[in-house]
Short mmCIF file of C-alpha atoms in Angstrom, two decimals:
data_model
loop_
_atom_site.label_atom_id
_atom_site.label_comp_id
_atom_site.label_asym_id
_atom_site.label_seq_id
_atom_site.Cartn_x
_atom_site.Cartn_y
_atom_site.Cartn_z
CA GLY A 1333 -13.54 -13.31 -7.51
CA ALA A 1334 -10.10 -12.66 -8.91
CA GLY A 1335 -9.01 -9.86 -6.57
CA VAL A 1336 -8.55 -9.20 -2.87
CA SER A 1337 -11.85 -8.55 -1.13
CA GLN A 1338 -12.50 -6.86 2.20
CA THR A 1339 -15.60 -6.68 4.34
CA PRO A 1340 -17.26 -4.56 5.48
CA SER A 1341 -16.51 -1.65 3.16
CA ASN A 1342 -17.53 0.79 5.90
CA LYS A 1343 -17.76 0.34 9.64
CA VAL A 1344 -19.00 2.94 12.11
CA THR A 1345 -18.61 2.12 15.78
CA GLU A 1346 -18.57 3.84 19.12
CA LYS A 1347 -15.51 4.47 21.23
CA GLY A 1348 -14.72 1.45 23.39
CA LYS A 1349 -16.37 -1.13 21.15
CA TYR A 1350 -14.75 -4.19 19.54
CA VAL A 1351 -14.52 -4.53 15.74
CA GLU A 1352 -13.45 -7.22 13.29
CA LEU A 1353 -12.33 -6.53 9.74
CA ARG A 1354 -12.10 -9.35 7.21
CA CYS A 1355 -9.78 -9.89 4.26
CA ASP A 1356 -10.07 -12.53 1.52
CA PRO A 1357 -6.79 -12.73 -0.42
CA ILE A 1358 -6.26 -13.82 -3.99
CA SER A 1359 -6.53 -17.60 -4.17
CA GLY A 1360 -3.15 -19.27 -3.82
CA HIS A 1361 -1.36 -16.25 -2.37
CA THR A 1362 0.62 -17.31 0.67
CA ALA A 1363 1.54 -13.81 1.86
CA LEU A 1364 -1.03 -11.43 3.35
CA TYR A 1365 -0.49 -7.90 4.66
CA TRP A 1366 -2.52 -5.39 6.63
CA TYR A 1367 -1.92 -1.65 6.30
CA ARG A 1368 -3.65 1.42 7.75
CA GLN A 1369 -4.09 4.66 5.82
CA SER A 1370 -4.99 7.96 7.42
CA LEU A 1371 -6.26 10.92 5.42
CA GLY A 1372 -3.54 12.47 3.27
CA GLN A 1373 -0.97 9.85 4.19
CA GLY A 1374 0.46 6.78 2.53
CA PRO A 1375 -0.48 3.37 3.92
CA GLU A 1376 1.41 2.28 7.05
CA PHE A 1377 2.32 -1.36 7.63
CA LEU A 1378 0.61 -3.23 10.45
CA ILE A 1379 1.25 -6.97 10.10
CA TYR A 1380 2.44 -9.55 7.56
CA PHE A 1381 1.45 -13.23 7.39
CA GLN A 1382 3.30 -15.97 5.56
CA GLY A 1383 0.84 -18.85 5.55
CA THR A 1384 -0.84 -19.12 8.93
CA GLY A 1385 1.86 -17.43 10.96
CA ALA A 1386 2.57 -13.76 11.55
CA ALA A 1387 6.03 -13.22 10.06
CA ASP A 1388 6.19 -9.59 11.18
CA ASP A 1389 3.77 -7.81 13.51
CA SER A 1390 6.05 -4.88 14.27
CA GLY A 1391 3.59 -2.38 12.83
CA LEU A 1392 0.74 -3.10 15.22
CA PRO A 1393 0.42 0.10 17.28
CA ASN A 1394 -0.46 -1.53 20.61
CA ASP A 1395 -1.97 -4.64 22.18
CA ARG A 1396 -5.52 -3.58 21.30
CA PHE A 1397 -4.76 -4.72 17.75
CA PHE A 1398 -4.59 -8.40 16.85
CA ALA A 1399 -4.82 -10.35 13.59
CA VAL A 1400 -5.28 -14.00 12.73
CA ARG A 1401 -5.12 -16.20 9.64
CA PRO A 1402 -5.98 -19.66 10.99
CA GLU A 1403 -6.14 -21.58 7.71
CA GLY A 1404 -3.65 -19.60 5.68
CA SER A 1405 -6.30 -17.89 3.58
CA VAL A 1406 -8.85 -15.48 5.08
CA SER A 1407 -7.52 -13.07 7.70
CA THR A 1408 -9.31 -11.08 10.39
CA LEU A 1409 -7.97 -7.89 11.97
CA LYS A 1410 -9.41 -7.38 15.43
CA ILE A 1411 -9.43 -4.11 17.34
CA GLN A 1412 -10.44 -4.01 21.00
CA ARG A 1413 -11.62 -0.96 22.96
CA THR A 1414 -11.61 1.23 19.85
CA GLU A 1415 -10.45 4.83 20.12
CA ARG A 1416 -11.21 7.81 17.88
CA GLY A 1417 -7.59 7.73 16.70
CA ASP A 1418 -8.20 4.28 15.19
CA SER A 1419 -10.38 5.89 12.51
CA ALA A 1420 -8.71 5.23 9.15
CA VAL A 1421 -8.95 3.06 6.05
CA TYR A 1422 -7.65 -0.44 6.72
CA LEU A 1423 -6.14 -2.02 3.61
CA CYS A 1424 -5.34 -5.65 3.00
CA ALA A 1425 -2.95 -6.94 0.34
CA SER A 1426 -1.75 -10.34 -0.80
CA SER A 1427 1.12 -11.66 -2.89
CA SER A 1428 2.68 -14.91 -4.02
CA ASP A 1429 5.99 -15.89 -2.47
CA ARG A 1430 7.77 -15.94 -5.81
CA PRO A 1431 9.02 -12.94 -7.82
CA PRO A 1432 7.57 -10.73 -9.09
CA ASP A 1433 5.98 -10.57 -5.65
CA THR A 1434 3.67 -7.72 -6.49
CA GLN A 1435 1.33 -6.84 -3.66
CA TYR A 1436 -2.30 -6.64 -4.76
CA PHE A 1437 -4.55 -4.52 -2.61
CA GLY A 1438 -8.20 -4.78 -1.69
CA PRO A 1439 -10.61 -1.81 -1.68
CA GLY A 1440 -10.18 -1.26 2.05
CA THR A 1441 -12.49 -0.94 5.05
CA ARG A 1442 -13.20 2.60 6.20
CA LEU A 1443 -13.44 2.52 10.01
CA THR A 1444 -14.99 5.46 11.82
CA VAL A 1445 -14.92 5.54 15.61
CA LEU A 1446 -17.36 8.05 17.07
CA LYS B 528 14.94 3.56 9.25
CA GLN B 529 13.73 3.69 5.63
CA GLU B 530 11.88 6.85 4.65
CA VAL B 531 10.17 7.51 1.32
CA THR B 532 9.51 11.02 0.00
CA GLN B 533 7.46 12.01 -3.02
CA ILE B 534 7.71 15.34 -4.79
CA PRO B 535 5.60 17.22 -5.72
CA ALA B 536 2.70 16.62 -3.31
CA ALA B 537 0.28 17.81 -5.98
CA LEU B 538 0.50 18.48 -9.70
CA SER B 539 -1.96 19.95 -12.19
CA VAL B 540 -1.29 19.71 -15.92
CA PRO B 541 -3.24 20.20 -19.14
CA GLU B 542 -4.22 17.13 -21.12
CA GLY B 543 -1.56 15.83 -23.48
CA GLU B 544 1.48 16.83 -21.43
CA ASN B 545 4.25 14.42 -20.56
CA LEU B 546 5.04 14.47 -16.86
CA VAL B 547 7.41 13.04 -14.27
CA LEU B 548 6.66 12.09 -10.68
CA ASN B 549 9.57 11.74 -8.27
CA CYS B 550 10.23 9.34 -5.42
CA SER B 551 13.28 9.21 -3.16
CA PHE B 552 14.24 6.77 -0.41
CA THR B 553 16.90 7.02 2.29
CA ASP B 554 18.21 3.43 2.42
CA SER B 555 19.41 1.96 -0.88
CA ALA B 556 19.24 -1.65 0.43
CA ILE B 557 15.89 -2.33 -1.19
CA TYR B 558 14.41 -5.54 -2.54
CA ASN B 559 12.07 -3.81 -4.97
CA LEU B 560 10.11 -0.62 -5.61
CA GLN B 561 6.48 -0.46 -6.60
CA TRP B 562 4.34 2.36 -8.04
CA PHE B 563 0.62 2.42 -7.28
CA ARG B 564 -2.37 4.48 -8.32
CA GLN B 565 -5.15 5.31 -5.87
CA ASP B 566 -8.48 6.80 -6.91
CA PRO B 567 -10.54 8.71 -4.29
CA GLY B 568 -12.16 6.33 -1.81
CA LYS B 569 -10.60 3.29 -3.47
CA GLY B 570 -7.82 0.82 -2.81
CA LEU B 571 -4.46 0.76 -4.52
CA THR B 572 -3.86 -0.45 -8.06
CA SER B 573 -0.36 -1.71 -8.81
CA LEU B 574 1.15 0.00 -11.86
CA LEU B 575 4.75 -1.15 -12.06
CA LEU B 576 7.19 -3.14 -9.93
CA ILE B 577 10.95 -2.77 -10.39
CA GLN B 578 13.24 -5.36 -8.83
CA SER B 579 16.46 -4.02 -7.30
CA SER B 580 18.50 -5.50 -10.16
CA GLN B 581 16.43 -3.69 -12.81
CA ARG B 582 16.76 -0.13 -14.08
CA GLU B 583 13.29 0.42 -15.51
CA GLN B 584 9.91 -1.05 -16.30
CA THR B 585 7.37 0.03 -18.91
CA SER B 586 3.65 -0.49 -19.26
CA GLY B 587 1.81 1.36 -21.98
CA ARG B 588 2.23 5.11 -21.44
CA LEU B 589 3.99 4.55 -18.12
CA ASN B 590 7.71 4.17 -17.58
CA ALA B 591 9.33 3.80 -14.17
CA SER B 592 13.06 4.06 -13.61
CA LEU B 593 15.15 3.10 -10.59
CA ASP B 594 18.55 4.43 -9.52
CA LYS B 595 19.19 2.46 -6.37
CA SER B 596 22.56 3.98 -5.57
CA SER B 597 21.15 7.51 -5.47
CA GLY B 598 17.90 6.42 -3.81
CA ARG B 599 15.62 7.68 -6.57
CA SER B 600 12.81 6.51 -8.80
CA THR B 601 10.76 8.39 -11.37
CA LEU B 602 7.41 7.61 -12.92
CA TYR B 603 7.05 9.05 -16.41
CA ILE B 604 3.55 9.42 -17.85
CA ALA B 605 3.36 10.15 -21.56
CA ALA B 606 0.54 12.06 -23.23
CA SER B 607 -1.45 12.51 -20.03
CA GLN B 608 -5.25 12.11 -20.09
CA PRO B 609 -8.00 13.25 -17.68
CA GLY B 610 -8.44 9.60 -16.71
CA ASP B 611 -4.91 9.64 -15.29
CA SER B 612 -6.11 11.95 -12.49
CA ALA B 613 -5.46 10.12 -9.22
CA THR B 614 -2.94 9.92 -6.39
CA TYR B 615 0.26 8.09 -7.28
CA LEU B 616 2.10 6.29 -4.50
CA CYS B 617 5.64 4.97 -4.45
CA ALA B 618 6.60 2.16 -2.05
CA VAL B 619 9.83 0.28 -1.32
CA ARG B 620 10.41 -3.15 0.10
CA SER B 621 13.62 -3.17 2.11
CA TYR B 622 16.06 -5.86 3.15
CA GLY B 623 16.17 -6.65 6.81
CA GLY B 624 13.40 -7.75 9.11
CA SER B 625 10.76 -9.87 7.47
CA GLN B 626 11.21 -8.13 4.11
CA GLY B 627 7.45 -8.34 3.90
CA ASN B 628 6.18 -4.85 4.30
CA LEU B 629 6.14 -1.95 1.90
CA ILE B 630 7.12 1.54 3.07
CA PHE B 631 5.10 4.18 1.30
CA GLY B 632 5.52 7.82 0.46
CA LYS B 633 2.62 10.21 0.98
CA GLY B 634 1.83 10.30 -2.71
CA THR B 635 1.53 12.83 -5.51
CA LYS B 636 -1.99 13.98 -6.32
CA LEU B 637 -2.23 14.41 -10.10
CA SER B 638 -4.93 16.38 -11.84
CA VAL B 639 -5.07 16.35 -15.65
CA LYS B 640 -7.31 19.10 -17.04
CA PRO B 641 -9.20 18.52 -20.31
#
């Protein structure tokens, strides 16, 4: 596919459970970003990868959140001991590292914690 | 800390009208500014990206301007159509830190009535 893909599109889990959200960036894009969007709000930054390494993880809310990108392509966002407040749409974006470094977004994963 | 504000929060216009959406940001040290469209339950579609050295960008019926010194951008939509109905988000990429993440406004929800 030509665009950013995210799986699953919807995830319903119970409070306290562990979840993994997957992002497949556009082929060749070295930069990958995770954002979280709550209802009625703009997306909020979580973490940014340049290649395999996390260049900026300052947006992760606490140590229950962790993300990896072991081969510099696919990324997984992991949330431990989920809480109801984690319910949101999790968006992934990718970009090249050359201007214009437009960020292209995937359709998102809607996470609901019951 | 960079903050992005979008006015109005919602806008309803009849088909055919020209309209302007406003975006303001508090720190003028930006790398670029990007306008997105978001349809209900969907991810973000990039509309226009303006680098800090540019004053405007155009794509079809859309024109985005940037006045970095005053911390403002506008998105002009000509001859609006019902298919333009969506939420429009403005986001800036600031200098400092990893320069990776976008900071978003809350969006303007546009409704174009046939």
